[in-house]
PDB file of C-alpha atoms in Angstrom:
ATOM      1  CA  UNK A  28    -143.261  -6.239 -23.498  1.00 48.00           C
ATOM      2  CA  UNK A  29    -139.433  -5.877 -24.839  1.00 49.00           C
ATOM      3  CA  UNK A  30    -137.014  -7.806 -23.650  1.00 51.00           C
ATOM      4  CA  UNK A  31    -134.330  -5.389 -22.180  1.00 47.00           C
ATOM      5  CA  UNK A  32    -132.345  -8.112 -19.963  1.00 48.00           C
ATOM      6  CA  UNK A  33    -130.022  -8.329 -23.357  1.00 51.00           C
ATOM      7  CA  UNK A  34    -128.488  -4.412 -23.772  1.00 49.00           C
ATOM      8  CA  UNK A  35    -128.282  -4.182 -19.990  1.00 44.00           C
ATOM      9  CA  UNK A  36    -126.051  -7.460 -19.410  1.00 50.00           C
ATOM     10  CA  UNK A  37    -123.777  -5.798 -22.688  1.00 51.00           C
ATOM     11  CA  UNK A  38    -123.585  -2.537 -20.833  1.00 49.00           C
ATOM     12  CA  UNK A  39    -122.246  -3.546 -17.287  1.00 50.00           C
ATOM     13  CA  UNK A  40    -120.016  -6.166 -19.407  1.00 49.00           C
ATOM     14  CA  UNK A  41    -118.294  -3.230 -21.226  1.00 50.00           C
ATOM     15  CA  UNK A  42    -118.084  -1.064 -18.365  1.00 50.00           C
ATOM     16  CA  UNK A  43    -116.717  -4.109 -16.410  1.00 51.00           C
ATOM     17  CA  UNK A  44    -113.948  -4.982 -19.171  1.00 47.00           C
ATOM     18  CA  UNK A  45    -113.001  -0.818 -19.554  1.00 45.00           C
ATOM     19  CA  UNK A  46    -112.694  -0.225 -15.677  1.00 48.00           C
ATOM     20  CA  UNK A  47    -110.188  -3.849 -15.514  1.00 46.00           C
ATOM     21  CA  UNK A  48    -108.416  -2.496 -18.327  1.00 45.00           C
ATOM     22  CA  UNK A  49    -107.711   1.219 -16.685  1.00 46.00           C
ATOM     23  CA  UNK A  50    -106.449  -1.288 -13.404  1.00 42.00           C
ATOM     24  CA  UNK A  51    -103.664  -2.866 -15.389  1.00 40.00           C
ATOM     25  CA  UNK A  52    -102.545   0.417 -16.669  1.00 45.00           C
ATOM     26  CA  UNK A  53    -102.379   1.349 -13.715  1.00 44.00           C
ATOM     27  CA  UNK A  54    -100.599  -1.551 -12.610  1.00 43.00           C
ATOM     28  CA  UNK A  55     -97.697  -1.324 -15.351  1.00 46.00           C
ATOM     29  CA  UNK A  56     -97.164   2.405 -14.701  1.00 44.00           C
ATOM     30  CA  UNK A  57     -96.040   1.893 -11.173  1.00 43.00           C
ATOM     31  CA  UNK A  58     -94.042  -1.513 -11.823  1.00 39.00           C
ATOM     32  CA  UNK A  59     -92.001   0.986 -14.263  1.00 36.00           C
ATOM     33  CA  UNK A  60     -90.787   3.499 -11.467  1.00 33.00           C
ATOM     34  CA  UNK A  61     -89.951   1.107  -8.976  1.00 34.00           C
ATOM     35  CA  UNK A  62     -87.052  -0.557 -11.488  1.00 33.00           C
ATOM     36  CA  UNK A  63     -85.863   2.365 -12.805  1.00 37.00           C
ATOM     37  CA  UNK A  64     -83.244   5.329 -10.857  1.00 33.00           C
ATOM     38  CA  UNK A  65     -83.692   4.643  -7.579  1.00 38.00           C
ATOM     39  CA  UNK A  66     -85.109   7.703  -5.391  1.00 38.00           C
ATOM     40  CA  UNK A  67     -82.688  10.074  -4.482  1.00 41.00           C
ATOM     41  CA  UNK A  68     -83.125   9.278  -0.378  1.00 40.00           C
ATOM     42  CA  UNK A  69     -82.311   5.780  -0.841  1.00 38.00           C
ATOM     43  CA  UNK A  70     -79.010   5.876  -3.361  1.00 36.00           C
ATOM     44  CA  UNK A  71     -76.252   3.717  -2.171  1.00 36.00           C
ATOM     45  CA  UNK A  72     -73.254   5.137  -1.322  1.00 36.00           C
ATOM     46  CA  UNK A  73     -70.484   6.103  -3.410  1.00 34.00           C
ATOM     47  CA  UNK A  74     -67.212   4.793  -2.775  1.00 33.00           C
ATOM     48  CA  UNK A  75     -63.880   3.455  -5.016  1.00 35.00           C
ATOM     49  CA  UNK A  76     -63.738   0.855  -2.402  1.00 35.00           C
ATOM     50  CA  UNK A  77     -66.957   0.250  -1.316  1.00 36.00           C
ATOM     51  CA  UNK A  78     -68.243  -3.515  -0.774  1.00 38.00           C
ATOM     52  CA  UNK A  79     -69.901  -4.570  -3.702  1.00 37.00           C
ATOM     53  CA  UNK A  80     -72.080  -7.192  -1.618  1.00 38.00           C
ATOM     54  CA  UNK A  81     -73.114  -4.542   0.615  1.00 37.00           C
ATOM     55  CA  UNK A  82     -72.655  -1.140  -1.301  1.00 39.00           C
ATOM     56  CA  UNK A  83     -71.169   0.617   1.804  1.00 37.00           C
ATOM     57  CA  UNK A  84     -67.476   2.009   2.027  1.00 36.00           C
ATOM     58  CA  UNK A  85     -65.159   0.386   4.070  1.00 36.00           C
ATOM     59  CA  UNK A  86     -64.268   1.286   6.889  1.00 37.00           C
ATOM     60  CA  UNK A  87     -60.507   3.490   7.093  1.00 36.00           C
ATOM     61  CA  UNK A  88     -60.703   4.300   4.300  1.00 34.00           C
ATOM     62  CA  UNK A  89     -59.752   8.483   3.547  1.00 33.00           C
ATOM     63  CA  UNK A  90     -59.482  11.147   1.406  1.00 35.00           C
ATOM     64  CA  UNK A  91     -55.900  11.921   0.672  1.00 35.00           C
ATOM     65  CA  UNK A  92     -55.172  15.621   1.460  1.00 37.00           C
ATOM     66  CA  UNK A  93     -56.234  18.636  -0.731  1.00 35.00           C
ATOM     67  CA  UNK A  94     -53.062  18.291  -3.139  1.00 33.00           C
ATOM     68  CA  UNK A  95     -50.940  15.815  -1.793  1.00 37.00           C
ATOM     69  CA  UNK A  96     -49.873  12.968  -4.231  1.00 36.00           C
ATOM     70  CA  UNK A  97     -50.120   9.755  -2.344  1.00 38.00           C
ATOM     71  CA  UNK A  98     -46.440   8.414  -4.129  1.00 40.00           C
ATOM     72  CA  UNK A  99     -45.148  11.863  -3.397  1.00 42.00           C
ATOM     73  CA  UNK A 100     -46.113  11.203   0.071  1.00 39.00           C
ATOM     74  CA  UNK A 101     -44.824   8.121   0.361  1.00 44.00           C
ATOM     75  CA  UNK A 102     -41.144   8.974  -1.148  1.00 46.00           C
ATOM     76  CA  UNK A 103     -40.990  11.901   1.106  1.00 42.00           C
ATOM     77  CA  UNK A 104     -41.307   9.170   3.992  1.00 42.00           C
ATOM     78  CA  UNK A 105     -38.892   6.762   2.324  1.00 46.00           C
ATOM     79  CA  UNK A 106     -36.107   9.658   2.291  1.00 44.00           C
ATOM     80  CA  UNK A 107     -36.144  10.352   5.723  1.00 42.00           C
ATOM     81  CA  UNK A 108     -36.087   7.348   7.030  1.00 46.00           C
ATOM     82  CA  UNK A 109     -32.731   7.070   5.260  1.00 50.00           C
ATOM     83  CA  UNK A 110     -31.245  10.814   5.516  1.00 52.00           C
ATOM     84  CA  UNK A 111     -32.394  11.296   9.560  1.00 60.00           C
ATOM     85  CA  UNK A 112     -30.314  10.145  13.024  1.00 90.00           C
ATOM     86  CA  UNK A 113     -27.000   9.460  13.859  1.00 94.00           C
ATOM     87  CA  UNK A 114     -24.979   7.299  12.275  1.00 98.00           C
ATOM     88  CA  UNK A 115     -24.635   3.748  14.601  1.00 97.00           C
ATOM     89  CA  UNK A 116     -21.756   1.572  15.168  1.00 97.00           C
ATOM     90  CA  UNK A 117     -22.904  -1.096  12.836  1.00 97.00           C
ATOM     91  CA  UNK A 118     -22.943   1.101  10.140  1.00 98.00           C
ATOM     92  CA  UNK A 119     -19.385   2.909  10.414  1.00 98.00           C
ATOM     93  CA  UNK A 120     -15.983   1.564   9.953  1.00 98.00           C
ATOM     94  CA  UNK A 121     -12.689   2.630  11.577  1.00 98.00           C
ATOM     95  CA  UNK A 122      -9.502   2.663  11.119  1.00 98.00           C
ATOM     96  CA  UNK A 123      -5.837   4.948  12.525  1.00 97.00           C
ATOM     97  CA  UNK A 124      -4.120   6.663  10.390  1.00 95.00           C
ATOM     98  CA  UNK A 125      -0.389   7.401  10.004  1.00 93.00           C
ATOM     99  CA  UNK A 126       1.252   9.140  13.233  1.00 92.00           C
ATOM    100  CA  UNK A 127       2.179  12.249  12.928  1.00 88.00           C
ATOM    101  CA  UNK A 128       4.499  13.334  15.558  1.00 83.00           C
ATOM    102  CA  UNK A 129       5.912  16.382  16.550  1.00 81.00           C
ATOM    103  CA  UNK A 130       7.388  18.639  19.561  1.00 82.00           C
ATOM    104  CA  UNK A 131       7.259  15.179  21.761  1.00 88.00           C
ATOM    105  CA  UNK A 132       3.945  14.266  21.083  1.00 91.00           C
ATOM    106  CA  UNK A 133       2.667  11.116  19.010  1.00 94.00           C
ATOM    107  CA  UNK A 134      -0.440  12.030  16.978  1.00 96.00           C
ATOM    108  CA  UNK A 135      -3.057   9.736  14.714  1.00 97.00           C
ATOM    109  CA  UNK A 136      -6.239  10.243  13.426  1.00 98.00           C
ATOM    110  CA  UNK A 137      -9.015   7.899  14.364  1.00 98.00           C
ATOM    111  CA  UNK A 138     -11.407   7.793  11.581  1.00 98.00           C
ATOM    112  CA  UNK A 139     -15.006   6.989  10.888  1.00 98.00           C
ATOM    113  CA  UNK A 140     -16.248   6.202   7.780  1.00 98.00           C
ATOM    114  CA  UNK A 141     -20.075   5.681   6.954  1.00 98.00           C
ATOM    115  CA  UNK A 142     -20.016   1.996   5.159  1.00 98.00           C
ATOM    116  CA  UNK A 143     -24.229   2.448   5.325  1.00 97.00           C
ATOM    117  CA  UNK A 144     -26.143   2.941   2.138  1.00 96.00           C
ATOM    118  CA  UNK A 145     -27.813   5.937   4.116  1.00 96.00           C
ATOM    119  CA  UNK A 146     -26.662   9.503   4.871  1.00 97.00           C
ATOM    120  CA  UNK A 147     -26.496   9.722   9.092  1.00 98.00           C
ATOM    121  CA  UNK A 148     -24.471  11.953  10.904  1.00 98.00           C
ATOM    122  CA  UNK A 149     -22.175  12.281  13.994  1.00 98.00           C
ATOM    123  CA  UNK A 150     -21.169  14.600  16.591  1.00 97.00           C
ATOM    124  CA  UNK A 151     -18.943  15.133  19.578  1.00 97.00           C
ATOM    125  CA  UNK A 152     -16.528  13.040  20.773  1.00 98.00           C
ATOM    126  CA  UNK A 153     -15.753   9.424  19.986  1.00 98.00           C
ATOM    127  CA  UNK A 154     -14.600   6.919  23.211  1.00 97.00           C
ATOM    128  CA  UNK A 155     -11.700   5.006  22.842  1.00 97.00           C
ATOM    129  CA  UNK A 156      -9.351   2.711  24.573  1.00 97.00           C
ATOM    130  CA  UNK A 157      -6.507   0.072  24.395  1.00 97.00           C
ATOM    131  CA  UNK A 158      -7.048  -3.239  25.214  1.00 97.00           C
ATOM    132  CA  UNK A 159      -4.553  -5.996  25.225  1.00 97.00           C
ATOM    133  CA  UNK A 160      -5.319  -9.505  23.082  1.00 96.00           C
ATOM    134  CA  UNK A 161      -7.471 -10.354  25.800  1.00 96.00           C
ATOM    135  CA  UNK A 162      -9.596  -7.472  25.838  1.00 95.00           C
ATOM    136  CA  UNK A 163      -8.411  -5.885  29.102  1.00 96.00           C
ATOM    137  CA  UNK A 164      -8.447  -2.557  28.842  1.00 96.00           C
ATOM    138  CA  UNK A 165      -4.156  -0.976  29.231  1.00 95.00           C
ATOM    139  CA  UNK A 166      -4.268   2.683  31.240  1.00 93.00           C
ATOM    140  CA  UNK A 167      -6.902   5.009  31.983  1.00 92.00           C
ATOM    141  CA  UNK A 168      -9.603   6.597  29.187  1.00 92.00           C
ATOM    142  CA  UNK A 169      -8.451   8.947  26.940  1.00 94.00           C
ATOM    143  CA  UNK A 170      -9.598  12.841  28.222  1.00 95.00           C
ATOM    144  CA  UNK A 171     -11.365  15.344  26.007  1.00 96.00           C
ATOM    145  CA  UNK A 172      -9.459  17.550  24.426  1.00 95.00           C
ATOM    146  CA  UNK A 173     -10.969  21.597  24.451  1.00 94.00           C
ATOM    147  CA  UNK A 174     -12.883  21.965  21.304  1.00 91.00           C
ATOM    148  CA  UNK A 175     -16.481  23.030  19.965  1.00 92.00           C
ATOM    149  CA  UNK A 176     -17.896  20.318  18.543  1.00 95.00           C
ATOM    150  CA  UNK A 177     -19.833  20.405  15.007  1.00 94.00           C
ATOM    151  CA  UNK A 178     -22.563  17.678  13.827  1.00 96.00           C
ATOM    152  CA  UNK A 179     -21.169  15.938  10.397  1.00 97.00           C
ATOM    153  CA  UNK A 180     -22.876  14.835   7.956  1.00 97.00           C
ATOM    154  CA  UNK A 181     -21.622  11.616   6.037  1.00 98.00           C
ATOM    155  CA  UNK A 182     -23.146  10.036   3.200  1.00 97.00           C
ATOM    156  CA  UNK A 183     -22.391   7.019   2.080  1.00 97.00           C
ATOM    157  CA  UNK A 184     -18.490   6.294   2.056  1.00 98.00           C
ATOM    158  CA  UNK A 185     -17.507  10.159   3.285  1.00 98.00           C
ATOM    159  CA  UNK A 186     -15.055  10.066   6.686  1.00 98.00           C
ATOM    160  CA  UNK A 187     -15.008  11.982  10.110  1.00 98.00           C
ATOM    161  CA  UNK A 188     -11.602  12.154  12.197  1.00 98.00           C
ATOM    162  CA  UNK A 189     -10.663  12.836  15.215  1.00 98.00           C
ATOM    163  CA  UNK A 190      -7.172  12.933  16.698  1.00 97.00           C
ATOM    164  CA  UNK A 191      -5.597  10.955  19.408  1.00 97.00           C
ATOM    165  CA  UNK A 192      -2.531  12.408  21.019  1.00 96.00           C
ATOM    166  CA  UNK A 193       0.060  11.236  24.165  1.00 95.00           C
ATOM    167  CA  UNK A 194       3.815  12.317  24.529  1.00 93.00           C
ATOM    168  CA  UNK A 195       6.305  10.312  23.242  1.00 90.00           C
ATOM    169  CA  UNK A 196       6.755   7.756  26.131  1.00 86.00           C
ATOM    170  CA  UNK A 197      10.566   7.881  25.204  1.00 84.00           C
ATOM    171  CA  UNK A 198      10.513  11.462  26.840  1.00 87.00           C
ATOM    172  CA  UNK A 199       7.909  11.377  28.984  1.00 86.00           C
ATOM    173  CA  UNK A 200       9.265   8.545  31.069  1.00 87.00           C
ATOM    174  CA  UNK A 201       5.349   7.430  31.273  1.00 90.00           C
ATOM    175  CA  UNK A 202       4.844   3.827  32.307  1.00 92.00           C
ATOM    176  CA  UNK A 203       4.034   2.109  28.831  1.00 94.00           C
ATOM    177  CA  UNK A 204       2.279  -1.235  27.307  1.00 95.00           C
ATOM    178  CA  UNK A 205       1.959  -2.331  23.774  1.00 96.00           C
ATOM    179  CA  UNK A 206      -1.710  -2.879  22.857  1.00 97.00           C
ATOM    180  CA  UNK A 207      -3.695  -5.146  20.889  1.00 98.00           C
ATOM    181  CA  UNK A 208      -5.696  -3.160  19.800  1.00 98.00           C
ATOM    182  CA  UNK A 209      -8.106   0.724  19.625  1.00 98.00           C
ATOM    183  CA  UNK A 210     -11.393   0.587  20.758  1.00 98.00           C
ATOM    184  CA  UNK A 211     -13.159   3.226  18.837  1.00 98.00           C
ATOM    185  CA  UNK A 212     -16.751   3.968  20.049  1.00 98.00           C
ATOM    186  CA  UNK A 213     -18.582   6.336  18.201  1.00 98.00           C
ATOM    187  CA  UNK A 214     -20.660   9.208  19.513  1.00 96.00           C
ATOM    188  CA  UNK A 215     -23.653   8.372  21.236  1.00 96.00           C
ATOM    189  CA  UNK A 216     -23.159   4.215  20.815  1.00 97.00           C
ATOM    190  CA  UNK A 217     -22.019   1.681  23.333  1.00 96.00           C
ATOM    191  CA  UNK A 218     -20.668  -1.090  21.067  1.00 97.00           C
ATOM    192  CA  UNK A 219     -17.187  -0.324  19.713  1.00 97.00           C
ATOM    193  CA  UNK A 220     -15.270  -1.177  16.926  1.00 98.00           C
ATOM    194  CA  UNK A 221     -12.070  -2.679  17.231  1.00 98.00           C
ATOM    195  CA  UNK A 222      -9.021  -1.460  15.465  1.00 98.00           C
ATOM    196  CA  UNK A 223      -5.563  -3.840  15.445  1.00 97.00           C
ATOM    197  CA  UNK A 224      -3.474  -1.128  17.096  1.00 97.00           C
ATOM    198  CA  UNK A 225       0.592  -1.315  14.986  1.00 95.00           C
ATOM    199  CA  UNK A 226       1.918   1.777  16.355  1.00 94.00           C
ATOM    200  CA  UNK A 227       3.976   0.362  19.134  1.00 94.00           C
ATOM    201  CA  UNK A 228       3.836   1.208  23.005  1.00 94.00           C
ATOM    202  CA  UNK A 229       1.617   3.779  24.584  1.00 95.00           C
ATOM    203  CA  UNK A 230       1.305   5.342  27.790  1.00 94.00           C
ATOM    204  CA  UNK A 231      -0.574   3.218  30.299  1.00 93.00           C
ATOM    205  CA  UNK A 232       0.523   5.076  33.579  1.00 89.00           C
ATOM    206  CA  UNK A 233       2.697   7.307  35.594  1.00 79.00           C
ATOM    207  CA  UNK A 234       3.949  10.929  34.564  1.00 71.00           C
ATOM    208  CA  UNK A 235       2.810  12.522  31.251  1.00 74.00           C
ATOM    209  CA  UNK A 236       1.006   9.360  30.633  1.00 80.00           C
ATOM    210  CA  UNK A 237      -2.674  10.911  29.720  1.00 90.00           C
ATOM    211  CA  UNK A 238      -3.853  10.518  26.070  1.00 94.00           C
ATOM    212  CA  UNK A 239      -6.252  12.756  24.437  1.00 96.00           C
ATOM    213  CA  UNK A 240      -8.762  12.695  22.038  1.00 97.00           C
ATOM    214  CA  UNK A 241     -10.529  15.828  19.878  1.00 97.00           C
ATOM    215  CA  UNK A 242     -14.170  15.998  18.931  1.00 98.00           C
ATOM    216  CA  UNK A 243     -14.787  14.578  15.285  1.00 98.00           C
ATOM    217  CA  UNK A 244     -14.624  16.648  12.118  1.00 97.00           C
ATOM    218  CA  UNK A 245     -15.198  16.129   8.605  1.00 97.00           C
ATOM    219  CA  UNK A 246     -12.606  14.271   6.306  1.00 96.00           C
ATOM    220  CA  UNK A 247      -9.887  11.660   6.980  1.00 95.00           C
ATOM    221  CA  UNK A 248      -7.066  13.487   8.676  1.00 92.00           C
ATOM    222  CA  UNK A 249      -5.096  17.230   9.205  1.00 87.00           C
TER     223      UNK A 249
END
């Protein structure tokens, strides 16, 4: 009888050997797609400033507007900031001018000047008052005179006046004192700025003895 042990053992050896190779085909094809683009439902995030440790944006962070240009934006803030609100007493300087007199009265222009680096702007009346060399303050405030104020605009260096008027104490017969000096308070502030007052004596009391003061206005004087 033939020996047929031999073929058979051959056989299930080669089908063996073909079915392990069609495994590690197998095998390689899927090792392929898992390294490769990841699948679309598990792509990271994309950001400019996402994490790189964690591949997630961080948190804040925005879009700027449709068409806005973030420097743009940022200059446009910059210029208000130094074109808006009125101008404050630490950033003004003040001085009197020459009197002017005329028909009995004694006139001078008080006058503001913006020593900022920023454009601000005033309006209305300023306060004022003379004090004497220890600060007390000589006679009552000075009234409003009738007017329509007007906001000013000052950039850097430009003036606003406004005049200060009594009668000549010589014909008034007002009670008078010599001052130290103005305290000019702008519109709006508390804390003055002091003038040295030169002019000689003002009115401090009795008849004809009220001063006045008109509302600011642009420029240094009538």
């Amino acid at each position: 009888m033939a020996d047929t042990s031999q073929p058979v053992r051959r056989t299930a050896l080669l089908a063996s050997a073909v079915a392990l190779l069609a495994l590690v085909t197998a095998c390689g094809s899927e090792s392929a797609t898992s390294s490769g683009t990841p699948e679309p439902s598990r792509a990271a995030p994309h950001s400019s400033s996402a994490d790189p440790g964690r591949g997630t944006a961080t948190p804040g962070d925005t879009a700027p507007a449709v068409g806005a240009a973030p420097s743009d934006t940022a200059g446009s803030a910059s210029a208000s900031a130094r074109t808006d609100g009125r101008c404050h007493t630490s950033e003004l300087r003040a001085a009197v001018g020459r009197v002017d007199p005329g028909a009995g009265q004694r006139n001078f222009p008080v006058v503001l000047t913006n020593a900022s680096e920023r454009t601000c702007t005033v309006y209305g009346y300023p306060g004022a008052a003379f004090v004497d060399a220890s600060g007390k303050q000589l006679g009552p405030d000075p009234e409003r005179a009738p007017g329509s104020p007007l906001k000013v605009t000052l950039t850097p260096g430009e003036s606003a006046w406004a005049g200060l008027s009594f009668s000549s104490p010589q014909i008034s017969g007002a009670r008078t004192a010599t001052p130290a000096a103005l305290l000019v308070t702008p519109p709006d502030e508390r804390e003055p700025l002091e003038v040295k007052w030169t002019a000689g004596e003002v009115p401090v009391g009795g008849n004809e003895s009220s001063v006045h003061v008109t509302a600011l206005e642009a420029g240094t004087g009538p």
